mmCIF file with all atom_site columns, C-alpha atoms and ligand atoms in Angstrom:
data_model
loop_
_atom_site.group_PDB
_atom_site.id
_atom_site.type_symbol
_atom_site.label_atom_id
_atom_site.label_alt_id
_atom_site.label_comp_id
_atom_site.label_asym_id
_atom_site.label_entity_id
_atom_site.label_seq_id
_atom_site.pdbx_PDB_ins_code
_atom_site.Cartn_x
_atom_site.Cartn_y
_atom_site.Cartn_z
_atom_site.occupancy
_atom_site.B_iso_or_equiv
_atom_site.pdbx_formal_charge
_atom_site.auth_seq_id
_atom_site.auth_comp_id
_atom_site.auth_asym_id
_atom_site.auth_atom_id
_atom_site.pdbx_PDB_model_num
ATOM   1   C CA  . MET A 1 1   ? 112.108 111.557 -16.640 1.00 94.00 ? 1   MET A CA  1
ATOM   2   C CA  . LYS A 1 2   ? 109.009 112.267 -15.098 1.00 97.00 ? 2   LYS A CA  1
ATOM   3   C CA  . LEU A 1 3   ? 108.003 113.918 -11.815 1.00 98.00 ? 3   LEU A CA  1
ATOM   4   C CA  . VAL A 1 4   ? 105.493 112.145 -9.991  1.00 98.00 ? 4   VAL A CA  1
ATOM   5   C CA  . VAL A 1 5   ? 103.731 113.328 -6.929  1.00 98.00 ? 5   VAL A CA  1
ATOM   6   C CA  . ILE A 1 6   ? 102.044 110.831 -4.843  1.00 98.00 ? 6   ILE A CA  1
ATOM   7   C CA  . ALA A 1 7   ? 99.702  112.360 -2.067  1.00 96.00 ? 7   ALA A CA  1
ATOM   8   C CA  . GLY A 1 8   ? 97.055  111.172 0.178   1.00 94.00 ? 8   GLY A CA  1
ATOM   9   C CA  . PRO A 1 9   ? 96.321  110.700 3.849   1.00 90.00 ? 9   PRO A CA  1
ATOM   10  C CA  . ALA A 1 10  ? 98.788  109.134 6.379   1.00 82.00 ? 10  ALA A CA  1
ATOM   11  C CA  . GLY A 1 11  ? 97.876  105.422 6.537   1.00 85.00 ? 11  GLY A CA  1
ATOM   12  C CA  . VAL A 1 12  ? 96.615  105.186 3.096   1.00 93.00 ? 12  VAL A CA  1
ATOM   13  C CA  . GLY A 1 13  ? 99.646  103.106 1.985   1.00 93.00 ? 13  GLY A CA  1
ATOM   14  C CA  . LYS A 1 14  ? 101.640 105.450 -0.044  1.00 94.00 ? 14  LYS A CA  1
ATOM   15  C CA  . GLY A 1 15  ? 104.764 104.089 1.540   1.00 92.00 ? 15  GLY A CA  1
ATOM   16  C CA  . SER A 1 16  ? 104.173 100.372 0.509   1.00 95.00 ? 16  SER A CA  1
ATOM   17  C CA  . LEU A 1 17  ? 102.935 101.513 -2.925  1.00 98.00 ? 17  LEU A CA  1
ATOM   18  C CA  . VAL A 1 18  ? 106.122 103.311 -3.618  1.00 97.00 ? 18  VAL A CA  1
ATOM   19  C CA  . LYS A 1 19  ? 108.280 100.513 -2.111  1.00 96.00 ? 19  LYS A CA  1
ATOM   20  C CA  . TRP A 1 20  ? 106.486 98.112  -4.545  1.00 98.00 ? 20  TRP A CA  1
ATOM   21  C CA  . ILE A 1 21  ? 107.020 100.282 -7.467  1.00 98.00 ? 21  ILE A CA  1
ATOM   22  C CA  . ILE A 1 22  ? 110.756 100.840 -6.835  1.00 97.00 ? 22  ILE A CA  1
ATOM   23  C CA  . ALA A 1 23  ? 111.289 96.940  -6.375  1.00 98.00 ? 23  ALA A CA  1
ATOM   24  C CA  . ASN A 1 24  ? 109.411 96.117  -9.478  1.00 98.00 ? 24  ASN A CA  1
ATOM   25  C CA  . ASP A 1 25  ? 110.430 98.663  -11.808 1.00 98.00 ? 25  ASP A CA  1
ATOM   26  C CA  . PRO A 1 26  ? 113.903 99.958  -12.299 1.00 98.00 ? 26  PRO A CA  1
ATOM   27  C CA  . ASN A 1 27  ? 112.726 103.055 -14.221 1.00 98.00 ? 27  ASN A CA  1
ATOM   28  C CA  . PHE A 1 28  ? 111.502 104.708 -10.940 1.00 98.00 ? 28  PHE A CA  1
ATOM   29  C CA  . MET A 1 29  ? 113.132 105.832 -7.952  1.00 98.00 ? 29  MET A CA  1
ATOM   30  C CA  . LEU A 1 30  ? 112.204 107.506 -4.779  1.00 97.00 ? 30  LEU A CA  1
ATOM   31  C CA  . SER A 1 31  ? 112.932 111.040 -3.678  1.00 98.00 ? 31  SER A CA  1
ATOM   32  C CA  . VAL A 1 32  ? 114.519 110.856 -0.314  1.00 97.00 ? 32  VAL A CA  1
ATOM   33  C CA  . SER A 1 33  ? 113.130 113.652 1.761   1.00 98.00 ? 33  SER A CA  1
ATOM   34  C CA  . ALA A 1 34  ? 114.833 115.471 4.515   1.00 98.00 ? 34  ALA A CA  1
ATOM   35  C CA  . THR A 1 35  ? 112.718 115.588 7.897   1.00 98.00 ? 35  THR A CA  1
ATOM   36  C CA  . THR A 1 36  ? 113.263 116.805 11.466  1.00 98.00 ? 36  THR A CA  1
ATOM   37  C CA  . ARG A 1 37  ? 111.338 114.165 12.756  1.00 95.00 ? 37  ARG A CA  1
ATOM   38  C CA  . SER A 1 38  ? 113.007 111.292 14.679  1.00 95.00 ? 38  SER A CA  1
ATOM   39  C CA  . PRO A 1 39  ? 113.644 107.888 12.926  1.00 96.00 ? 39  PRO A CA  1
ATOM   40  C CA  . ARG A 1 40  ? 111.226 105.264 13.630  1.00 92.00 ? 40  ARG A CA  1
ATOM   41  C CA  . PRO A 1 41  ? 112.677 101.688 14.404  1.00 94.00 ? 41  PRO A CA  1
ATOM   42  C CA  . GLY A 1 42  ? 114.245 100.271 11.364  1.00 95.00 ? 42  GLY A CA  1
ATOM   43  C CA  . GLU A 1 43  ? 114.520 103.626 9.320   1.00 95.00 ? 43  GLU A CA  1
ATOM   44  C CA  . GLN A 1 44  ? 117.873 104.504 8.110   1.00 97.00 ? 44  GLN A CA  1
ATOM   45  C CA  . ASP A 1 45  ? 119.323 107.768 7.457   1.00 98.00 ? 45  ASP A CA  1
ATOM   46  C CA  . GLY A 1 46  ? 119.873 108.623 3.764   1.00 96.00 ? 46  GLY A CA  1
ATOM   47  C CA  . VAL A 1 47  ? 117.422 105.727 2.837   1.00 93.00 ? 47  VAL A CA  1
ATOM   48  C CA  . HIS A 1 48  ? 114.078 106.521 4.380   1.00 92.00 ? 48  HIS A CA  1
ATOM   49  C CA  . TYR A 1 49  ? 114.836 110.133 5.046   1.00 96.00 ? 49  TYR A CA  1
ATOM   50  C CA  . HIS A 1 50  ? 117.665 112.513 5.472   1.00 98.00 ? 50  HIS A CA  1
ATOM   51  C CA  . PHE A 1 51  ? 117.293 112.862 9.198   1.00 98.00 ? 51  PHE A CA  1
ATOM   52  C CA  . VAL A 1 52  ? 118.245 116.440 10.114  1.00 98.00 ? 52  VAL A CA  1
ATOM   53  C CA  . THR A 1 53  ? 118.139 118.963 12.961  1.00 98.00 ? 53  THR A CA  1
ATOM   54  C CA  . THR A 1 54  ? 115.642 122.044 12.868  1.00 97.00 ? 54  THR A CA  1
ATOM   55  C CA  . GLU A 1 55  ? 118.689 124.182 12.404  1.00 98.00 ? 55  GLU A CA  1
ATOM   56  C CA  . ARG A 1 56  ? 120.038 122.583 9.320   1.00 98.00 ? 56  ARG A CA  1
ATOM   57  C CA  . PHE A 1 57  ? 116.763 122.243 7.738   1.00 98.00 ? 57  PHE A CA  1
ATOM   58  C CA  . GLU A 1 58  ? 116.091 125.979 8.353   1.00 98.00 ? 58  GLU A CA  1
ATOM   59  C CA  . ALA A 1 59  ? 119.358 126.787 6.711   1.00 98.00 ? 59  ALA A CA  1
ATOM   60  C CA  . GLY A 1 60  ? 118.426 124.686 3.876   1.00 98.00 ? 60  GLY A CA  1
ATOM   61  C CA  . ILE A 1 61  ? 115.141 126.707 3.427   1.00 98.00 ? 61  ILE A CA  1
ATOM   62  C CA  . ALA A 1 62  ? 117.253 130.015 3.645   1.00 98.00 ? 62  ALA A CA  1
ATOM   63  C CA  . ALA A 1 63  ? 119.696 128.567 1.127   1.00 98.00 ? 63  ALA A CA  1
ATOM   64  C CA  . GLY A 1 64  ? 116.955 127.532 -1.473  1.00 98.00 ? 64  GLY A CA  1
ATOM   65  C CA  . ASP A 1 65  ? 117.727 124.005 -1.309  1.00 98.00 ? 65  ASP A CA  1
ATOM   66  C CA  . PHE A 1 66  ? 114.109 122.702 -1.404  1.00 98.00 ? 66  PHE A CA  1
ATOM   67  C CA  . LEU A 1 67  ? 111.767 122.031 -4.229  1.00 98.00 ? 67  LEU A CA  1
ATOM   68  C CA  . GLU A 1 68  ? 108.982 122.195 -1.710  1.00 98.00 ? 68  GLU A CA  1
ATOM   69  C CA  . TRP A 1 69  ? 108.859 121.875 2.075   1.00 98.00 ? 69  TRP A CA  1
ATOM   70  C CA  . ALA A 1 70  ? 106.153 121.812 4.769   1.00 97.00 ? 70  ALA A CA  1
ATOM   71  C CA  . GLN A 1 71  ? 105.498 121.636 8.423   1.00 95.00 ? 71  GLN A CA  1
ATOM   72  C CA  . VAL A 1 72  ? 103.441 118.350 8.744   1.00 84.00 ? 72  VAL A CA  1
ATOM   73  C CA  . HIS A 1 73  ? 101.196 117.567 11.640  1.00 70.00 ? 73  HIS A CA  1
ATOM   74  C CA  . ASN A 1 74  ? 101.917 120.956 12.973  1.00 66.00 ? 74  ASN A CA  1
ATOM   75  C CA  . HIS A 1 75  ? 105.509 120.619 13.995  1.00 86.00 ? 75  HIS A CA  1
ATOM   76  C CA  . ASN A 1 76  ? 108.091 118.523 12.101  1.00 96.00 ? 76  ASN A CA  1
ATOM   77  C CA  . TYR A 1 77  ? 109.761 119.875 8.780   1.00 98.00 ? 77  TYR A CA  1
ATOM   78  C CA  . TYR A 1 78  ? 109.456 117.622 5.642   1.00 97.00 ? 78  TYR A CA  1
ATOM   79  C CA  . GLY A 1 79  ? 110.892 118.699 2.504   1.00 98.00 ? 79  GLY A CA  1
ATOM   80  C CA  . THR A 1 80  ? 112.123 117.589 -0.955  1.00 98.00 ? 80  THR A CA  1
ATOM   81  C CA  . LEU A 1 81  ? 115.812 118.576 -1.923  1.00 98.00 ? 81  LEU A CA  1
ATOM   82  C CA  . LYS A 1 82  ? 116.132 120.080 -5.391  1.00 98.00 ? 82  LYS A CA  1
ATOM   83  C CA  . SER A 1 83  ? 119.135 117.773 -5.634  1.00 97.00 ? 83  SER A CA  1
ATOM   84  C CA  . GLU A 1 84  ? 116.873 114.768 -5.837  1.00 98.00 ? 84  GLU A CA  1
ATOM   85  C CA  . LEU A 1 85  ? 115.625 116.065 -9.119  1.00 97.00 ? 85  LEU A CA  1
ATOM   86  C CA  . ASP A 1 86  ? 119.164 116.310 -10.407 1.00 97.00 ? 86  ASP A CA  1
ATOM   87  C CA  . ARG A 1 87  ? 119.798 112.715 -9.026  1.00 97.00 ? 87  ARG A CA  1
ATOM   88  C CA  . ALA A 1 88  ? 116.700 111.378 -11.086 1.00 98.00 ? 88  ALA A CA  1
ATOM   89  C CA  . SER A 1 89  ? 117.742 113.353 -14.248 1.00 97.00 ? 89  SER A CA  1
ATOM   90  C CA  . GLU A 1 90  ? 121.155 112.017 -14.308 1.00 98.00 ? 90  GLU A CA  1
ATOM   91  C CA  . LEU A 1 91  ? 119.990 108.357 -13.771 1.00 97.00 ? 91  LEU A CA  1
ATOM   92  C CA  . GLU A 1 92  ? 117.174 108.914 -16.255 1.00 97.00 ? 92  GLU A CA  1
ATOM   93  C CA  . LYS A 1 93  ? 114.483 107.739 -14.031 1.00 98.00 ? 93  LYS A CA  1
ATOM   94  C CA  . HIS A 1 94  ? 110.908 108.800 -12.994 1.00 98.00 ? 94  HIS A CA  1
ATOM   95  C CA  . LEU A 1 95  ? 111.102 110.425 -9.517  1.00 98.00 ? 95  LEU A CA  1
ATOM   96  C CA  . LEU A 1 96  ? 108.457 109.571 -7.169  1.00 98.00 ? 96  LEU A CA  1
ATOM   97  C CA  . LEU A 1 97  ? 107.615 112.097 -4.396  1.00 98.00 ? 97  LEU A CA  1
ATOM   98  C CA  . GLU A 1 98  ? 105.532 110.777 -1.338  1.00 96.00 ? 98  GLU A CA  1
ATOM   99  C CA  . ILE A 1 99  ? 104.650 114.071 0.000   1.00 95.00 ? 99  ILE A CA  1
ATOM   100 C CA  . ASP A 1 100 ? 101.818 115.827 1.857   1.00 91.00 ? 100 ASP A CA  1
ATOM   101 C CA  . LEU A 1 101 ? 99.148  118.030 0.552   1.00 92.00 ? 101 LEU A CA  1
ATOM   102 C CA  . GLN A 1 102 ? 100.915 121.429 1.115   1.00 94.00 ? 102 GLN A CA  1
ATOM   103 C CA  . GLY A 1 103 ? 103.955 120.033 -0.574  1.00 97.00 ? 103 GLY A CA  1
ATOM   104 C CA  . ALA A 1 104 ? 101.977 118.619 -3.342  1.00 97.00 ? 104 ALA A CA  1
ATOM   105 C CA  . ARG A 1 105 ? 100.480 122.115 -4.000  1.00 97.00 ? 105 ARG A CA  1
ATOM   106 C CA  . GLN A 1 106 ? 103.901 123.774 -4.193  1.00 98.00 ? 106 GLN A CA  1
ATOM   107 C CA  . VAL A 1 107 ? 105.196 121.449 -6.586  1.00 98.00 ? 107 VAL A CA  1
ATOM   108 C CA  . GLN A 1 108 ? 102.079 121.785 -8.869  1.00 98.00 ? 108 GLN A CA  1
ATOM   109 C CA  . GLU A 1 109 ? 102.590 125.642 -8.689  1.00 98.00 ? 109 GLU A CA  1
ATOM   110 C CA  . SER A 1 110 ? 106.393 125.401 -9.487  1.00 97.00 ? 110 SER A CA  1
ATOM   111 C CA  . HIS A 1 111 ? 106.122 122.285 -11.729 1.00 97.00 ? 111 HIS A CA  1
ATOM   112 C CA  . PRO A 1 112 ? 102.988 122.269 -13.680 1.00 97.00 ? 112 PRO A CA  1
ATOM   113 C CA  . GLU A 1 113 ? 104.113 119.329 -15.862 1.00 97.00 ? 113 GLU A CA  1
ATOM   114 C CA  . VAL A 1 114 ? 104.084 117.052 -12.805 1.00 98.00 ? 114 VAL A CA  1
ATOM   115 C CA  . ILE A 1 115 ? 101.920 113.995 -12.651 1.00 98.00 ? 115 ILE A CA  1
ATOM   116 C CA  . SER A 1 116 ? 100.163 114.186 -9.489  1.00 98.00 ? 116 SER A CA  1
ATOM   117 C CA  . ILE A 1 117 ? 98.290  111.076 -8.140  1.00 98.00 ? 117 ILE A CA  1
ATOM   118 C CA  . PHE A 1 118 ? 96.042  111.063 -5.001  1.00 98.00 ? 118 PHE A CA  1
ATOM   119 C CA  . ILE A 1 119 ? 95.612  107.746 -3.201  1.00 97.00 ? 119 ILE A CA  1
ATOM   120 C CA  . THR A 1 120 ? 92.449  107.282 -1.204  1.00 96.00 ? 120 THR A CA  1
ATOM   121 C CA  . PRO A 1 121 ? 91.582  104.495 1.081   1.00 95.00 ? 121 PRO A CA  1
ATOM   122 C CA  . PRO A 1 122 ? 88.698  101.876 0.358   1.00 94.00 ? 122 PRO A CA  1
ATOM   123 C CA  . SER A 1 123 ? 86.797  103.594 3.188   1.00 93.00 ? 123 SER A CA  1
ATOM   124 C CA  . TRP A 1 124 ? 87.355  105.943 6.128   1.00 91.00 ? 124 TRP A CA  1
ATOM   125 C CA  . GLU A 1 125 ? 87.020  102.892 8.691   1.00 93.00 ? 125 GLU A CA  1
ATOM   126 C CA  . GLU A 1 126 ? 89.788  101.146 6.813   1.00 91.00 ? 126 GLU A CA  1
ATOM   127 C CA  . LEU A 1 127 ? 91.953  104.093 6.992   1.00 91.00 ? 127 LEU A CA  1
ATOM   128 C CA  . GLU A 1 128 ? 91.555  104.578 10.866  1.00 90.00 ? 128 GLU A CA  1
ATOM   129 C CA  . ARG A 1 129 ? 92.212  100.809 11.301  1.00 90.00 ? 129 ARG A CA  1
ATOM   130 C CA  . ARG A 1 130 ? 95.396  101.002 9.240   1.00 86.00 ? 130 ARG A CA  1
ATOM   131 C CA  . LEU A 1 131 ? 96.609  104.043 11.279  1.00 82.00 ? 131 LEU A CA  1
ATOM   132 C CA  . ARG A 1 132 ? 96.062  102.232 14.456  1.00 84.00 ? 132 ARG A CA  1
ATOM   133 C CA  . ASN A 1 133 ? 97.459  99.026  13.463  1.00 83.00 ? 133 ASN A CA  1
ATOM   134 C CA  . ARG A 1 134 ? 100.856 100.895 12.830  1.00 73.00 ? 134 ARG A CA  1
ATOM   135 C CA  . ALA A 1 135 ? 100.993 101.254 16.343  1.00 66.00 ? 135 ALA A CA  1
ATOM   136 C CA  . THR A 1 136 ? 103.999 103.585 16.241  1.00 71.00 ? 136 THR A CA  1
ATOM   137 C CA  . GLU A 1 137 ? 102.150 106.637 17.463  1.00 75.00 ? 137 GLU A CA  1
ATOM   138 C CA  . THR A 1 138 ? 100.424 107.749 20.667  1.00 85.00 ? 138 THR A CA  1
ATOM   139 C CA  . GLU A 1 139 ? 96.705  108.200 20.780  1.00 88.00 ? 139 GLU A CA  1
ATOM   140 C CA  . SER A 1 140 ? 97.006  111.820 20.318  1.00 88.00 ? 140 SER A CA  1
ATOM   141 C CA  . GLU A 1 141 ? 99.319  111.629 17.542  1.00 83.00 ? 141 GLU A CA  1
ATOM   142 C CA  . ILE A 1 142 ? 96.779  109.333 15.915  1.00 85.00 ? 142 ILE A CA  1
ATOM   143 C CA  . GLN A 1 143 ? 94.063  111.764 16.336  1.00 88.00 ? 143 GLN A CA  1
ATOM   144 C CA  . THR A 1 144 ? 96.103  114.673 14.894  1.00 84.00 ? 144 THR A CA  1
ATOM   145 C CA  . ARG A 1 145 ? 96.839  112.253 11.985  1.00 82.00 ? 145 ARG A CA  1
ATOM   146 C CA  . LEU A 1 146 ? 93.125  111.360 11.394  1.00 88.00 ? 146 LEU A CA  1
ATOM   147 C CA  . THR A 1 147 ? 92.100  115.166 11.663  1.00 89.00 ? 147 THR A CA  1
ATOM   148 C CA  . THR A 1 148 ? 94.775  115.743 8.943   1.00 83.00 ? 148 THR A CA  1
ATOM   149 C CA  . ALA A 1 149 ? 93.762  112.892 6.961   1.00 88.00 ? 149 ALA A CA  1
ATOM   150 C CA  . ARG A 1 150 ? 89.973  114.248 6.742   1.00 90.00 ? 150 ARG A CA  1
ATOM   151 C CA  . ARG A 1 151 ? 91.338  117.513 5.403   1.00 89.00 ? 151 ARG A CA  1
ATOM   152 C CA  . GLU A 1 152 ? 93.448  115.923 3.035   1.00 88.00 ? 152 GLU A CA  1
ATOM   153 C CA  . LEU A 1 153 ? 90.743  113.742 1.426   1.00 92.00 ? 153 LEU A CA  1
ATOM   154 C CA  . GLU A 1 154 ? 88.649  116.780 0.674   1.00 93.00 ? 154 GLU A CA  1
ATOM   155 C CA  . ALA A 1 155 ? 91.534  117.929 -1.657  1.00 95.00 ? 155 ALA A CA  1
ATOM   156 C CA  . ALA A 1 156 ? 91.453  114.727 -3.829  1.00 95.00 ? 156 ALA A CA  1
ATOM   157 C CA  . ASN A 1 157 ? 90.101  116.507 -6.864  1.00 96.00 ? 157 ASN A CA  1
ATOM   158 C CA  . GLU A 1 158 ? 93.035  118.938 -6.975  1.00 97.00 ? 158 GLU A CA  1
ATOM   159 C CA  . PHE A 1 159 ? 95.011  116.008 -8.324  1.00 98.00 ? 159 PHE A CA  1
ATOM   160 C CA  . ASP A 1 160 ? 95.330  114.591 -12.038 1.00 98.00 ? 160 ASP A CA  1
ATOM   161 C CA  . PHE A 1 161 ? 94.423  111.178 -11.034 1.00 98.00 ? 161 PHE A CA  1
ATOM   162 C CA  . GLN A 1 162 ? 92.761  109.433 -8.044  1.00 98.00 ? 162 GLN A CA  1
ATOM   163 C CA  . LEU A 1 163 ? 93.340  105.873 -7.273  1.00 98.00 ? 163 LEU A CA  1
ATOM   164 C CA  . ILE A 1 164 ? 91.658  103.811 -4.397  1.00 97.00 ? 164 ILE A CA  1
ATOM   165 C CA  . ASN A 1 165 ? 94.400  101.589 -2.603  1.00 97.00 ? 165 ASN A CA  1
ATOM   166 C CA  . ASP A 1 166 ? 92.373  98.585  -2.306  1.00 95.00 ? 166 ASP A CA  1
ATOM   167 C CA  . ASP A 1 167 ? 94.628  96.060  -3.695  1.00 97.00 ? 167 ASP A CA  1
ATOM   168 C CA  . LEU A 1 168 ? 98.421  97.081  -3.294  1.00 97.00 ? 168 LEU A CA  1
ATOM   169 C CA  . GLU A 1 169 ? 99.913  95.508  -6.299  1.00 98.00 ? 169 GLU A CA  1
ATOM   170 C CA  . PHE A 1 170 ? 96.934  96.511  -8.690  1.00 98.00 ? 170 PHE A CA  1
ATOM   171 C CA  . CYS A 1 171 ? 97.125  100.222 -7.345  1.00 98.00 ? 171 CYS A CA  1
ATOM   172 C CA  . ALA A 1 172 ? 100.881 100.263 -7.763  1.00 98.00 ? 172 ALA A CA  1
ATOM   173 C CA  . GLN A 1 173 ? 100.603 98.961  -11.427 1.00 98.00 ? 173 GLN A CA  1
ATOM   174 C CA  . GLU A 1 174 ? 97.969  101.376 -12.224 1.00 98.00 ? 174 GLU A CA  1
ATOM   175 C CA  . ILE A 1 175 ? 100.586 104.058 -11.172 1.00 98.00 ? 175 ILE A CA  1
ATOM   176 C CA  . ILE A 1 176 ? 103.254 102.522 -13.530 1.00 98.00 ? 176 ILE A CA  1
ATOM   177 C CA  . LYS A 1 177 ? 100.843 102.637 -16.239 1.00 98.00 ? 177 LYS A CA  1
ATOM   178 C CA  . ILE A 1 178 ? 99.775  106.137 -15.750 1.00 98.00 ? 178 ILE A CA  1
ATOM   179 C CA  . VAL A 1 179 ? 103.585 107.429 -15.657 1.00 98.00 ? 179 VAL A CA  1
ATOM   180 C CA  . LYS A 1 180 ? 104.527 105.296 -18.742 1.00 97.00 ? 180 LYS A CA  1
ATOM   181 C CA  . GLU A 1 181 ? 101.803 106.570 -20.812 1.00 97.00 ? 181 GLU A CA  1
ATOM   182 C CA  . ALA A 1 182 ? 102.568 110.066 -20.010 1.00 96.00 ? 182 ALA A CA  1
ATOM   183 C CA  . ALA A 1 183 ? 106.280 109.526 -20.727 1.00 95.00 ? 183 ALA A CA  1
ATOM   184 C CA  . ASN A 1 184 ? 105.665 107.459 -23.889 1.00 87.00 ? 184 ASN A CA  1
ATOM   185 C CA  . ASP A 1 185 ? 107.943 104.597 -22.795 1.00 72.00 ? 185 ASP A CA  1
HETATM 186 P P1  . 5GP B 2 .   ? 105.757 110.144 8.112   1.00 62.39 ? 201 5GP B P1  1
HETATM 187 O O1  . 5GP B 2 .   ? 106.375 110.957 9.432   1.00 62.39 ? 201 5GP B O1  1
HETATM 188 O O2  . 5GP B 2 .   ? 104.816 109.085 8.560   1.00 62.39 ? 201 5GP B O2  1
HETATM 189 O O3  . 5GP B 2 .   ? 106.956 109.426 7.524   1.00 62.39 ? 201 5GP B O3  1
HETATM 190 O O4  . 5GP B 2 .   ? 105.358 111.145 7.003   1.00 62.39 ? 201 5GP B O4  1
HETATM 191 C C1  . 5GP B 2 .   ? 104.205 112.160 7.460   1.00 62.39 ? 201 5GP B C1  1
HETATM 192 C C2  . 5GP B 2 .   ? 103.812 112.788 6.332   1.00 62.39 ? 201 5GP B C2  1
HETATM 193 O O5  . 5GP B 2 .   ? 104.905 113.532 5.818   1.00 62.39 ? 201 5GP B O5  1
HETATM 194 C C3  . 5GP B 2 .   ? 103.258 111.943 5.245   1.00 62.39 ? 201 5GP B C3  1
HETATM 195 O O6  . 5GP B 2 .   ? 101.970 112.442 4.969   1.00 62.39 ? 201 5GP B O6  1
HETATM 196 C C4  . 5GP B 2 .   ? 104.237 112.289 4.081   1.00 62.39 ? 201 5GP B C4  1
HETATM 197 O O7  . 5GP B 2 .   ? 103.683 112.199 2.805   1.00 62.39 ? 201 5GP B O7  1
HETATM 198 C C5  . 5GP B 2 .   ? 104.705 113.668 4.451   1.00 62.39 ? 201 5GP B C5  1
HETATM 199 N N1  . 5GP B 2 .   ? 105.973 113.816 3.754   1.00 62.39 ? 201 5GP B N1  1
HETATM 200 C C6  . 5GP B 2 .   ? 107.201 113.009 3.721   1.00 62.39 ? 201 5GP B C6  1
HETATM 201 N N2  . 5GP B 2 .   ? 108.179 113.616 2.978   1.00 62.39 ? 201 5GP B N2  1
HETATM 202 C C7  . 5GP B 2 .   ? 107.715 114.726 2.775   1.00 62.39 ? 201 5GP B C7  1
HETATM 203 C C8  . 5GP B 2 .   ? 108.392 115.934 1.931   1.00 62.39 ? 201 5GP B C8  1
HETATM 204 O O8  . 5GP B 2 .   ? 109.462 115.729 1.488   1.00 62.39 ? 201 5GP B O8  1
HETATM 205 N N3  . 5GP B 2 .   ? 107.616 117.035 1.640   1.00 62.39 ? 201 5GP B N3  1
HETATM 206 C C9  . 5GP B 2 .   ? 106.342 117.121 2.216   1.00 62.39 ? 201 5GP B C9  1
HETATM 207 N N4  . 5GP B 2 .   ? 105.500 118.243 1.871   1.00 62.39 ? 201 5GP B N4  1
HETATM 208 N N5  . 5GP B 2 .   ? 105.622 116.047 2.971   1.00 62.39 ? 201 5GP B N5  1
HETATM 209 C C10 . 5GP B 2 .   ? 106.357 114.862 3.079   1.00 62.39 ? 201 5GP B C10 1
#
């Protein structure tokens, strides 16, 4: 079982990559994060996220339930539950963590053996286009995400691997290859 952090700016396609890997390789599973943000249309509690209240999240922090947590885009809490590690270890699967830069840094600190992968867009223009196409956010939310994205791109060299998400399937297969090589399986 390998712990794998997938980071990169919002809109870069981390979600689609992770989904592709889970659908195509049974040796991988996705860590289901807890968040205080509201579900988007189609998102299910316990599948995409554990949607919780701020009070509940803060109680989890106090109880030491989180492997890492952060306030993303300045307000909502997001975090990885330690119980996700136990779940992966029981199922003997590689655990994919799709988390932000602050969370990635915490995991690198506490679990130096983590495989950290940073996903970059083919270009800045492409990233902005993808973010706008998603159209689930207001203009001001999009601006916040773009600002965060610029800052995150500057941190790419803190990661073990950097991959350009130009072709979804190719990039997903690269991730699988990296993890399998590291795990010797
Ligand atoms: P979204 O609201 O679009 O689902 O996610 C917003 C950001 O939160 C993304 O950059 C995503 O990687 C990050 N995120 C999701 N789950 C976690 C988590 O458990 N921990 C941290 N630190 N960031 C997360």
